Amino acid sequence: MTSNDDYVLEILQENDFVSAEEVEEARGTIVHDNMSVVDSLIQHEVLEQQQVLGILAEHFGMDLIDLVDFKLEPALRDMIPPAVARRYSVVPIHAEDGTVHIAISDPFDMDTVDALRHLLKFNVEPVVALREEIKIVLDHYYAGEEWMEEMVANMDDGAVDVSVSGADDMIQDSEAADADAPIIRLVSHIIVEAFRRRASDIHLEPLERRFRVRYRIDGVLHEVDSPPKRLQPAIISRVKIMAAMKISEKRVPQDGRIEVHVSGRQLDLRVSTVPSNHGEAVVMRILDKQNLALGLPSLGFLSDDQQTFEQLMGLADGIILVTGPTGSGKTTTLYACLNHINRPDRKIITVEDPVEYQLSGINQVHVRHDIGLTFAVALRSILRQAPNIVMIGEIRDLQTANIATEASLTGHLVFSTLHTNDAPSAVTRLLDIGVKPFLVASSLRAIMAQRLVRCVCEHCKEPYEATEQNLRVLGSAADQVSAMELVKGHGCDQCSLSGYYSRKGIFEIVVINDELQRMIYELAPYTEFRDRAREFGMRTLREDGLRKVASGMTTLEEVLRVTMGYDA
């Protein structure tokens, strides 16, 4: 605002925000030609930048807005090309009735507003925001799009056709490199950008008029820069080539695997394709071995639960079940357990579909249904290998469940997973599968249900108070929460404005004692079993989540999000 410095100073003095003496003193502290008197006043904390912008915005009849918690909707973002948004350092805020409200950092800059009206061909109304906040939003929502636009602009029609045939309908990278280098770079960019943003999954989704790319970050899907619809077949074909899939087969689902190196890190990508109305949908699950949390504290256990679980892992036999929906961290928990008890005097064998991470010193068997190597067949074979500990990726049917219970009753400690909503319902699930009640009662040692909650970002956390709506949802637990010192993240560069960084678990642990064994054998109703388990010390997922809220690990909203609809 150097060219308008005198005018700004006049407005500030008229509104009694600064005195003539402070202005003269600031003039004497200017250290270079590009610094204005207003900049000097801000640097010496006589004024605040937001205060100055607020006065100017009011003077020009504009609104001053806060972009700290701003979420830019994809449809709104698409109204301004990335190159234009970055060139003029503007962010679209709101659109209605043919008018787009744009955030700018300089209220005097009407040339930018006029240029945008000319370029975008619709009416533009400015609002004012801090330059630093605009930059953060641009970096988050437009990251990498200029590169993509430039690359796509240089492509011709021949450069996007990678549908070729060969042995087994697959081609090698060297054969596609010359004709399809832009597509190769584009797919590589999508993978690298996902890794940079800490994504666990990449979703490539063909829609009717566009090709959507989304990353799952800390369990939540975020739409990111999407390539043009015309590149959809080429991008999907490139991914299928990398995953050693049949590129000519588009009618049936396929699974594959890609190994890539990003910034010196080896990543395994599990690739799945499914035919949809508008093309093949692709999901790439990113497995980063260096990020695998193999310590119990890193999973989110508080000290008492960790002690309980360590005691359970020291048992000589029996079944320990980890339950929860897909994506709740069950496999990571099992790996952490195996790593904790992995010693030279113990033989550990796993049966998985697929083997997600290779663990040193552990024999891991990959289930292959195409050749008849099912969970049940693999389990029968590995029990002849005299293991001490067996990990079964998932109990899916009666045959697998029966072999697991038989193994546990013959001196093996068995770890496995089930898809159930809570810990007590795992008993009901095993009985529904067809396992005899006396086998369940005598083999089951413990059940742990879990969910993943996002952790508060340590770089931007601040105190806050629970809303009345949240307290109403909590019911009887509202008084407990009212006494807590709550924290949440307000959003920063480290957490990409989300306020959260990484995830940890909340747990519900049931230790099977003699009384609970009797109830299983007598087919006690689920509600009675659950109530009795609580009397013996079981904390529900929400109750454990509230302990994590009190410790500052996560927020009340996050715990309510993952436990909503669950009988807490």
XYZ file of C-alpha atoms in Angstrom:
568
model
C 0.000 0.000 0.000
C 3.043 2.273 -0.456
C 1.557 4.385 -3.246
C -1.533 5.091 -1.123
C 0.372 5.497 2.132
C -0.564 9.103 2.818
C -4.231 8.435 2.131
C -4.230 5.418 4.465
C -2.503 7.430 7.202
C -5.103 10.180 6.842
C -7.943 7.666 7.293
C -6.239 6.105 10.322
C -5.636 9.471 11.966
C -9.218 10.602 11.315
C -10.409 7.466 13.147
C -7.943 8.021 16.035
C -6.049 4.786 15.438
C -2.695 6.532 15.264
C -1.360 9.963 16.285
C 0.723 12.421 14.284
C 3.655 11.851 16.667
C 3.540 8.078 16.093
C 3.468 8.657 12.333
C 6.557 10.911 12.452
C 8.377 8.444 14.682
C 7.537 5.617 12.242
C 8.929 7.651 9.313
C 12.289 7.714 11.051
C 12.403 3.934 11.407
C 11.920 3.072 7.716
C 14.859 0.854 6.714
C 14.387 0.514 2.938
C 12.564 2.242 0.088
C 9.875 -0.406 -0.313
C 8.694 -0.050 3.297
C 5.784 2.311 3.860
C 4.983 4.247 7.029
C 1.995 1.942 7.589
C 4.291 -1.097 7.279
C 6.628 0.457 9.851
C 3.743 1.094 12.246
C 2.646 -2.537 11.894
C 6.192 -3.828 12.338
C 6.593 -1.871 15.575
C 3.156 -3.103 16.786
C 1.624 0.360 16.905
C -1.027 -1.025 14.561
C -2.186 -4.504 13.602
C -2.495 -5.489 9.969
C -6.028 -6.794 10.488
C -6.942 -3.507 12.190
C -5.695 -1.505 9.205
C -7.515 -3.735 6.725
C -10.705 -3.469 8.773
C -10.648 0.355 8.683
C -9.938 0.411 4.951
C -12.594 -2.185 4.193
C -15.164 -0.160 6.115
C -14.027 3.025 4.350
C -14.557 1.446 0.915
C -17.779 -0.326 1.889
C -16.270 -3.809 1.781
C -16.450 -6.697 4.244
C -13.386 -7.966 6.101
C -13.497 -11.767 6.348
C -11.519 -14.394 8.250
C -10.224 -17.283 6.107
C -8.752 -19.357 8.940
C -11.575 -21.939 8.940
C -12.637 -21.320 5.345
C -13.537 -24.413 3.290
C -13.482 -23.795 -0.463
C -16.181 -25.800 -2.227
C -15.019 -27.593 -5.412
C -17.760 -26.012 -7.565
C -16.716 -22.539 -6.399
C -13.037 -23.273 -6.887
C -13.665 -24.397 -10.474
C -15.063 -20.930 -11.340
C -11.557 -19.416 -11.290
C -8.697 -21.174 -13.137
C -5.710 -21.911 -10.870
C -3.361 -19.745 -12.929
C -5.716 -16.744 -12.583
C -6.258 -17.279 -8.842
C -2.516 -17.406 -8.189
C -1.595 -14.588 -10.564
C -3.980 -12.145 -8.903
C -3.773 -13.740 -5.420
C -7.544 -14.000 -5.009
C -9.925 -16.584 -3.561
C -13.592 -17.077 -4.549
C -15.745 -16.843 -1.420
C -19.371 -16.986 -2.454
C -21.463 -16.970 -5.633
C -25.094 -16.078 -6.169
C -27.278 -14.490 -8.852
C -24.427 -14.249 -11.360
C -22.064 -12.498 -8.929
C -18.900 -14.002 -7.413
C -17.475 -12.513 -4.221
C -13.685 -12.517 -4.347
C -11.246 -12.101 -1.422
C -8.419 -9.648 -2.134
C -5.717 -8.347 0.195
C -5.541 -4.725 -1.000
C -8.789 -2.677 -0.949
C -7.186 -0.135 -3.321
C -6.552 -2.728 -6.021
C -9.556 -2.107 -8.254
C -7.452 -2.979 -11.316
C -7.483 -6.619 -10.214
C -11.263 -6.550 -9.784
C -11.717 -5.046 -13.270
C -9.299 -7.575 -14.787
C -11.184 -10.471 -13.198
C -14.515 -9.156 -14.486
C -13.005 -9.097 -17.972
C -11.337 -12.527 -17.744
C -14.114 -14.421 -16.010
C -17.041 -12.857 -17.883
C -19.205 -12.434 -14.788
C -19.733 -9.793 -12.126
C -17.095 -9.695 -9.376
C -17.547 -8.119 -5.963
C -14.479 -7.785 -3.694
C -14.143 -8.536 0.013
C -10.964 -8.095 2.020
C -8.792 -10.726 3.764
C -5.250 -10.941 5.090
C -2.642 -11.696 2.414
C -1.189 -14.570 4.497
C -4.605 -16.232 4.843
C -5.259 -15.945 1.099
C -1.893 -17.587 0.413
C -2.671 -20.504 2.746
C -6.015 -21.135 1.012
C -4.383 -20.946 -2.430
C -1.596 -23.329 -1.403
C -4.121 -25.799 -0.004
C -6.860 -25.783 -2.635
C -4.907 -24.945 -5.775
C -1.723 -26.905 -5.002
C -0.194 -28.311 -8.155
C -2.990 -27.230 -10.494
C -0.878 -24.754 -12.456
C 1.555 -27.551 -13.194
C -1.321 -29.781 -14.310
C -2.902 -27.115 -16.494
C 0.388 -26.355 -18.216
C 1.099 -30.038 -18.805
C -2.396 -30.769 -20.097
C -2.265 -27.739 -22.391
C 0.842 -29.188 -24.061
C -0.814 -32.530 -24.781
C -2.102 -33.399 -28.227
C -4.657 -36.048 -29.116
C -2.000 -38.681 -29.797
C -0.404 -38.171 -26.406
C -3.392 -39.453 -24.457
C -4.029 -42.759 -26.236
C -2.384 -45.564 -24.257
C -4.847 -48.314 -25.165
C -2.415 -50.827 -26.667
C -2.306 -54.600 -26.694
C 0.465 -57.082 -26.189
C 1.264 -60.198 -24.247
C -1.378 -60.598 -21.557
C -2.814 -57.223 -22.647
C -0.044 -55.402 -20.758
C 2.824 -53.142 -21.832
C 6.032 -52.042 -20.201
C 6.789 -48.468 -19.202
C 9.483 -48.148 -21.866
C 6.976 -48.842 -24.642
C 4.616 -46.100 -23.444
C 7.226 -43.561 -22.390
C 7.583 -41.717 -25.686
C 3.926 -41.429 -26.686
C 2.445 -40.982 -23.244
C 5.043 -39.105 -21.193
C 2.529 -36.387 -20.145
C 0.087 -39.006 -18.831
C 2.904 -40.796 -17.010
C 3.911 -37.502 -15.395
C 0.287 -36.732 -14.512
C -0.321 -40.074 -12.770
C 3.025 -39.747 -10.972
C 2.026 -36.265 -9.836
C -1.293 -37.555 -8.443
C 0.570 -40.210 -6.416
C 3.301 -37.849 -5.195
C 0.758 -35.197 -4.223
C -1.231 -37.805 -2.254
C 1.930 -38.816 -0.391
C 2.792 -35.162 0.308
C -0.668 -34.577 1.802
C -0.485 -37.728 3.982
C -3.362 -39.418 2.134
C -4.196 -43.058 2.836
C -6.260 -43.567 -0.340
C -6.494 -42.100 -3.835
C -9.952 -42.230 -5.431
C -10.259 -41.782 -9.215
C -13.969 -41.474 -9.913
C -15.548 -41.119 -13.382
C -18.633 -38.909 -13.214
C -20.998 -37.918 -16.011
C -19.277 -34.684 -16.999
C -15.994 -34.752 -15.122
C -13.283 -37.010 -13.746
C -12.985 -36.536 -9.995
C -9.850 -37.116 -7.913
C -10.167 -37.356 -4.129
C -7.675 -38.088 -1.347
C -8.616 -39.631 1.984
C -6.644 -37.687 4.593
C -6.984 -38.654 8.261
C -10.083 -40.647 7.362
C -11.903 -37.823 5.544
C -12.216 -37.506 1.755
C -10.990 -34.255 0.175
C -11.551 -33.389 -3.472
C -8.384 -32.115 -5.149
C -7.294 -30.823 -8.536
C -8.979 -32.983 -11.163
C -7.763 -33.640 -14.718
C -10.007 -32.937 -17.727
C -12.656 -35.560 -18.480
C -10.999 -36.332 -21.837
C -7.954 -37.767 -20.036
C -10.014 -40.268 -18.021
C -9.367 -43.366 -20.239
C -5.653 -42.602 -20.505
C -5.182 -42.100 -16.749
C -7.078 -45.283 -15.840
C -5.154 -47.274 -18.457
C -1.855 -45.941 -17.104
C -2.764 -47.005 -13.552
C -3.803 -50.458 -14.772
C -0.517 -50.840 -16.640
C 1.430 -49.906 -13.505
C -0.615 -52.415 -11.463
C -0.106 -55.238 -14.026
C -3.831 -55.443 -14.802
C -5.458 -56.254 -18.129
C -6.095 -52.860 -19.705
C -8.522 -54.249 -22.285
C -10.757 -55.783 -19.610
C -13.229 -53.147 -18.469
C -16.249 -55.307 -17.598
C -15.139 -56.963 -14.352
C -13.368 -55.712 -11.203
C -9.604 -56.170 -10.993
C -7.014 -55.968 -8.228
C -3.338 -55.138 -8.524
C -0.318 -53.740 -6.762
C 2.155 -50.952 -7.521
C 5.512 -50.375 -5.877
C 6.798 -46.801 -6.147
C 9.571 -44.755 -4.579
C 8.727 -41.221 -3.468
C 11.333 -38.998 -1.810
C 13.427 -42.026 -0.937
C 10.425 -43.855 0.596
C 9.085 -47.136 -0.753
C 5.286 -47.136 -1.034
C 3.022 -50.077 -1.802
C -0.180 -49.125 -3.612
C -3.036 -51.637 -3.521
C -5.117 -50.928 -6.616
C -8.756 -51.869 -7.114
C -10.916 -51.161 -10.171
C -14.707 -51.473 -10.399
C -16.864 -50.839 -13.515
C -19.306 -47.942 -13.040
C -21.856 -46.067 -15.147
C -19.322 -43.636 -16.576
C -16.146 -45.745 -16.679
C -13.929 -47.689 -14.323
C -13.595 -46.319 -10.779
C -10.130 -46.787 -9.279
C -9.026 -46.755 -5.650
C -5.339 -46.858 -4.731
C -4.620 -47.589 -1.073
C -1.239 -46.219 -0.004
C 0.773 -48.377 2.380
C 3.822 -46.592 3.777
C 5.952 -49.017 5.790
C 7.811 -46.211 7.540
C 4.536 -44.793 8.862
C 3.319 -48.105 10.300
C 2.671 -47.518 14.003
C 4.073 -50.634 15.655
C 4.165 -49.373 19.246
C 1.120 -49.733 21.476
C 1.330 -46.110 22.785
C 1.333 -44.810 19.205
C -2.032 -46.514 18.640
C -3.675 -44.227 21.202
C -3.882 -46.456 24.288
C -3.958 -44.702 27.615
C -1.810 -46.331 30.303
C -4.517 -48.481 31.935
C -5.827 -49.902 28.640
C -2.287 -50.521 27.443
C -1.497 -52.473 30.592
C -4.660 -54.561 30.169
C -3.863 -55.313 26.540
C -0.246 -56.224 27.284
C -1.485 -58.738 29.875
C -3.842 -60.244 27.280
C -1.019 -60.595 24.736
C 0.958 -62.553 27.314
C -1.654 -65.340 27.478
C -0.618 -68.817 26.381
C -3.745 -69.646 24.374
C -7.212 -68.441 23.403
C -8.651 -66.003 20.874
C -8.282 -62.239 21.009
C -10.592 -60.425 18.585
C -10.296 -56.868 17.258
C -13.560 -55.560 15.788
C -14.708 -52.528 13.858
C -15.750 -51.424 10.375
C -13.438 -51.223 7.373
C -10.780 -48.557 7.840
C -10.901 -48.510 11.640
C -7.268 -49.587 12.069
C -7.820 -53.248 13.015
C -4.927 -54.579 10.919
C -2.522 -51.966 12.253
C -3.481 -52.939 15.807
C -2.846 -56.623 15.065
C 0.551 -55.804 13.544
C 1.428 -53.783 16.640
C 0.465 -56.749 18.818
C 2.612 -59.157 16.804
C 5.544 -56.761 16.847
C 5.202 -56.428 20.624
C 5.314 -60.193 21.262
C 7.726 -61.106 18.450
C 10.684 -62.823 20.141
C 13.220 -65.432 18.961
C 11.657 -68.113 21.193
C 8.200 -67.745 19.597
C 7.016 -68.848 16.190
C 4.392 -66.543 14.706
C 2.467 -67.261 11.498
C -0.144 -65.003 9.875
C -2.792 -65.747 7.236
C -3.833 -62.545 5.477
C -5.766 -61.360 2.442
C -3.598 -59.628 1.374
C -0.333 -59.350 3.317
C -0.260 -55.580 3.833
C 3.126 -55.148 5.524
C 6.046 -57.555 5.743
C 7.172 -58.009 9.345
C 10.688 -59.215 10.128
C 10.861 -62.591 11.870
C 7.214 -63.500 11.172
C 5.968 -66.071 8.626
C 3.186 -64.464 6.576
C 0.888 -66.402 4.237
C -1.027 -64.631 1.479
C -4.501 -66.067 0.823
C -5.140 -66.799 -2.870
C -8.712 -67.757 -3.653
C -7.906 -68.257 -7.356
C -5.842 -71.363 -6.561
C -7.944 -72.542 -3.610
C -5.637 -71.229 -0.863
C -8.418 -69.952 1.403
C -8.185 -68.962 5.071
C -9.384 -72.419 6.123
C -6.963 -74.326 3.870
C -4.009 -72.140 4.935
C -4.915 -72.483 8.623
C -4.980 -76.295 8.461
C -1.518 -76.288 6.934
C 0.124 -73.759 9.230
C -1.073 -75.542 12.364
C 1.205 -78.412 11.269
C 4.081 -75.895 11.407
C 3.803 -75.841 15.231
C 3.331 -72.093 15.725
C 2.944 -70.485 19.136
C 0.891 -67.570 17.828
C -1.422 -67.361 14.817
C -2.905 -64.217 13.286
C -5.913 -64.617 10.991
C -6.657 -61.552 8.891
C -10.423 -61.966 9.284
C -12.890 -64.609 10.439
C -15.426 -64.663 7.619
C -17.097 -68.084 7.719
C -17.861 -71.075 9.939
C -14.982 -73.171 8.601
C -12.383 -70.519 9.457
C -14.015 -69.794 12.820
C -14.026 -73.479 13.797
C -10.360 -73.967 12.908
C -9.477 -70.803 14.859
C -11.323 -72.018 17.967
C -9.792 -75.488 17.675
C -6.331 -73.930 17.374
C -6.918 -71.807 20.460
C -8.049 -74.852 22.441
C -4.908 -76.800 21.503
C -2.397 -74.363 22.935
C -2.221 -71.555 20.363
C -2.798 -67.838 20.927
C -4.961 -66.619 18.035
C -5.447 -63.007 16.951
C -8.129 -62.103 14.409
C -10.665 -59.480 13.332
C -14.429 -59.313 12.896
C -16.670 -56.685 11.321
C -18.976 -55.685 14.198
C -20.103 -52.361 15.618
C -18.957 -52.934 19.190
C -17.118 -55.469 21.322
C -20.050 -57.417 22.870
C -21.710 -57.987 19.476
C -18.655 -60.050 18.396
C -20.062 -62.886 20.509
C -23.390 -62.642 18.680
C -21.561 -62.627 15.341
C -19.614 -65.804 16.118
C -22.805 -67.566 17.202
C -24.591 -66.373 14.042
C -21.779 -67.788 11.906
C -22.524 -71.144 13.526
C -19.801 -71.646 16.124
C -21.052 -73.726 19.052
C -21.672 -71.670 22.220
C -19.386 -73.878 24.351
C -16.528 -73.342 21.835
C -16.990 -69.567 21.901
C -17.182 -69.531 25.702
C -14.083 -71.675 26.228
C -11.842 -70.154 23.517
C -12.583 -66.413 23.637
C -10.249 -64.434 25.912
C -10.954 -60.816 24.995
C -12.672 -58.585 22.439
C -11.618 -55.062 21.543
C -13.685 -52.745 19.360
C -11.993 -49.649 17.976
C -12.476 -46.524 15.889
C -10.021 -43.932 14.626
C -10.363 -40.262 15.612
C -8.388 -37.357 14.211
C -5.859 -35.803 16.583
C -5.715 -32.088 17.365
C -2.904 -30.357 15.442
C -0.159 -29.502 17.938
C 0.911 -26.449 15.906
C -2.385 -24.555 16.071
C -4.353 -25.916 19.024
C -6.283 -23.476 21.173
C -8.910 -23.660 23.957
C -12.616 -23.761 23.121
C -15.948 -24.454 24.773
C -18.448 -27.182 23.931
C -21.598 -26.082 22.103
C -25.053 -26.497 23.610
C -25.953 -28.929 20.827
C -22.989 -31.199 21.644
C -23.847 -31.141 25.341
C -27.425 -32.147 24.551
C -26.190 -35.108 22.498
C -23.967 -36.251 25.358
C -26.871 -36.437 27.803
C -25.679 -37.593 31.221
C -22.016 -37.103 30.234
C -22.552 -33.364 29.647
C -21.547 -32.422 33.199
C -18.295 -34.354 32.818
C -17.450 -32.522 29.597
C -18.365 -29.112 31.013
C -15.570 -29.535 33.564
C -12.940 -30.363 30.899
C -10.441 -27.962 29.362
C -11.136 -28.558 25.677
C -8.698 -27.801 22.831
C -9.012 -27.800 19.056
C -6.918 -26.691 16.090
C -7.874 -23.484 14.304
C -6.055 -24.506 11.092
C -2.518 -23.888 9.844
C -0.051 -24.905 7.119
C 0.949 -28.053 9.007
C -2.594 -29.472 9.066
C -3.761 -27.956 5.739
C -6.272 -25.728 7.568
C -8.160 -28.739 8.978
C -7.112 -28.348 12.629
C -6.281 -32.080 12.758
C -3.075 -34.018 12.148
C -2.879 -37.855 12.114
C -5.240 -40.305 13.825
C -5.311 -42.513 16.904
C -7.720 -45.057 18.283
C -10.510 -45.096 20.809
C -11.136 -48.522 22.289
C -13.764 -50.693 23.951
C -12.209 -53.706 25.692
C -14.099 -56.706 27.074
C -12.041 -59.226 29.062
C -13.903 -62.532 29.206
C -14.097 -63.799 32.782
C -15.928 -66.801 34.288
C -19.246 -64.927 34.587
C -19.172 -63.739 30.952
C -18.169 -67.254 29.826
C -21.261 -68.600 31.568
C -23.481 -66.007 29.851
C -22.058 -66.941 26.435
C -22.645 -70.638 27.083
C -26.220 -69.938 28.206
C -26.891 -67.708 25.155
C -27.652 -64.631 27.257
C -29.211 -61.734 25.278
C -26.836 -59.141 23.834
C -28.097 -56.334 26.091
C -27.617 -58.384 29.259
C -24.124 -59.419 28.174
C -23.216 -55.816 27.374
C -24.545 -54.485 30.702
C -22.659 -57.175 32.626
C -19.446 -56.403 30.709
C -19.778 -52.754 31.726
C -20.157 -53.800 35.348
C -16.852 -55.646 34.993
C -15.080 -52.503 33.754
C -15.755 -52.205 30.026
C -15.710 -48.589 28.833
C -17.713 -47.812 25.710
C -16.095 -46.249 22.664
C -17.620 -42.879 23.510
C -16.486 -43.048 27.129
C -12.931 -43.800 26.041
C -13.222 -41.047 23.451
C -14.178 -38.543 26.153
C -11.034 -39.547 28.059
C -9.021 -38.730 24.930
C -10.852 -35.383 24.703
C -9.923 -34.620 28.312
C -6.278 -35.461 27.569
C -6.230 -33.009 24.635
C -5.682 -35.744 22.053
C -8.841 -35.035 20.051
C -11.983 -32.911 20.024
C -15.487 -33.499 21.280
C -16.890 -33.054 17.755
C -14.575 -35.766 16.428
C -15.597 -38.290 19.102
C -19.280 -37.561 18.479
C -18.728 -37.935 14.722
C -17.321 -41.454 14.956
C -19.691 -42.656 17.715
C -22.927 -41.019 16.508
C -25.727 -43.550 16.156
C -23.793 -45.955 18.343
C -25.344 -46.934 21.669
C -22.845 -45.218 23.939
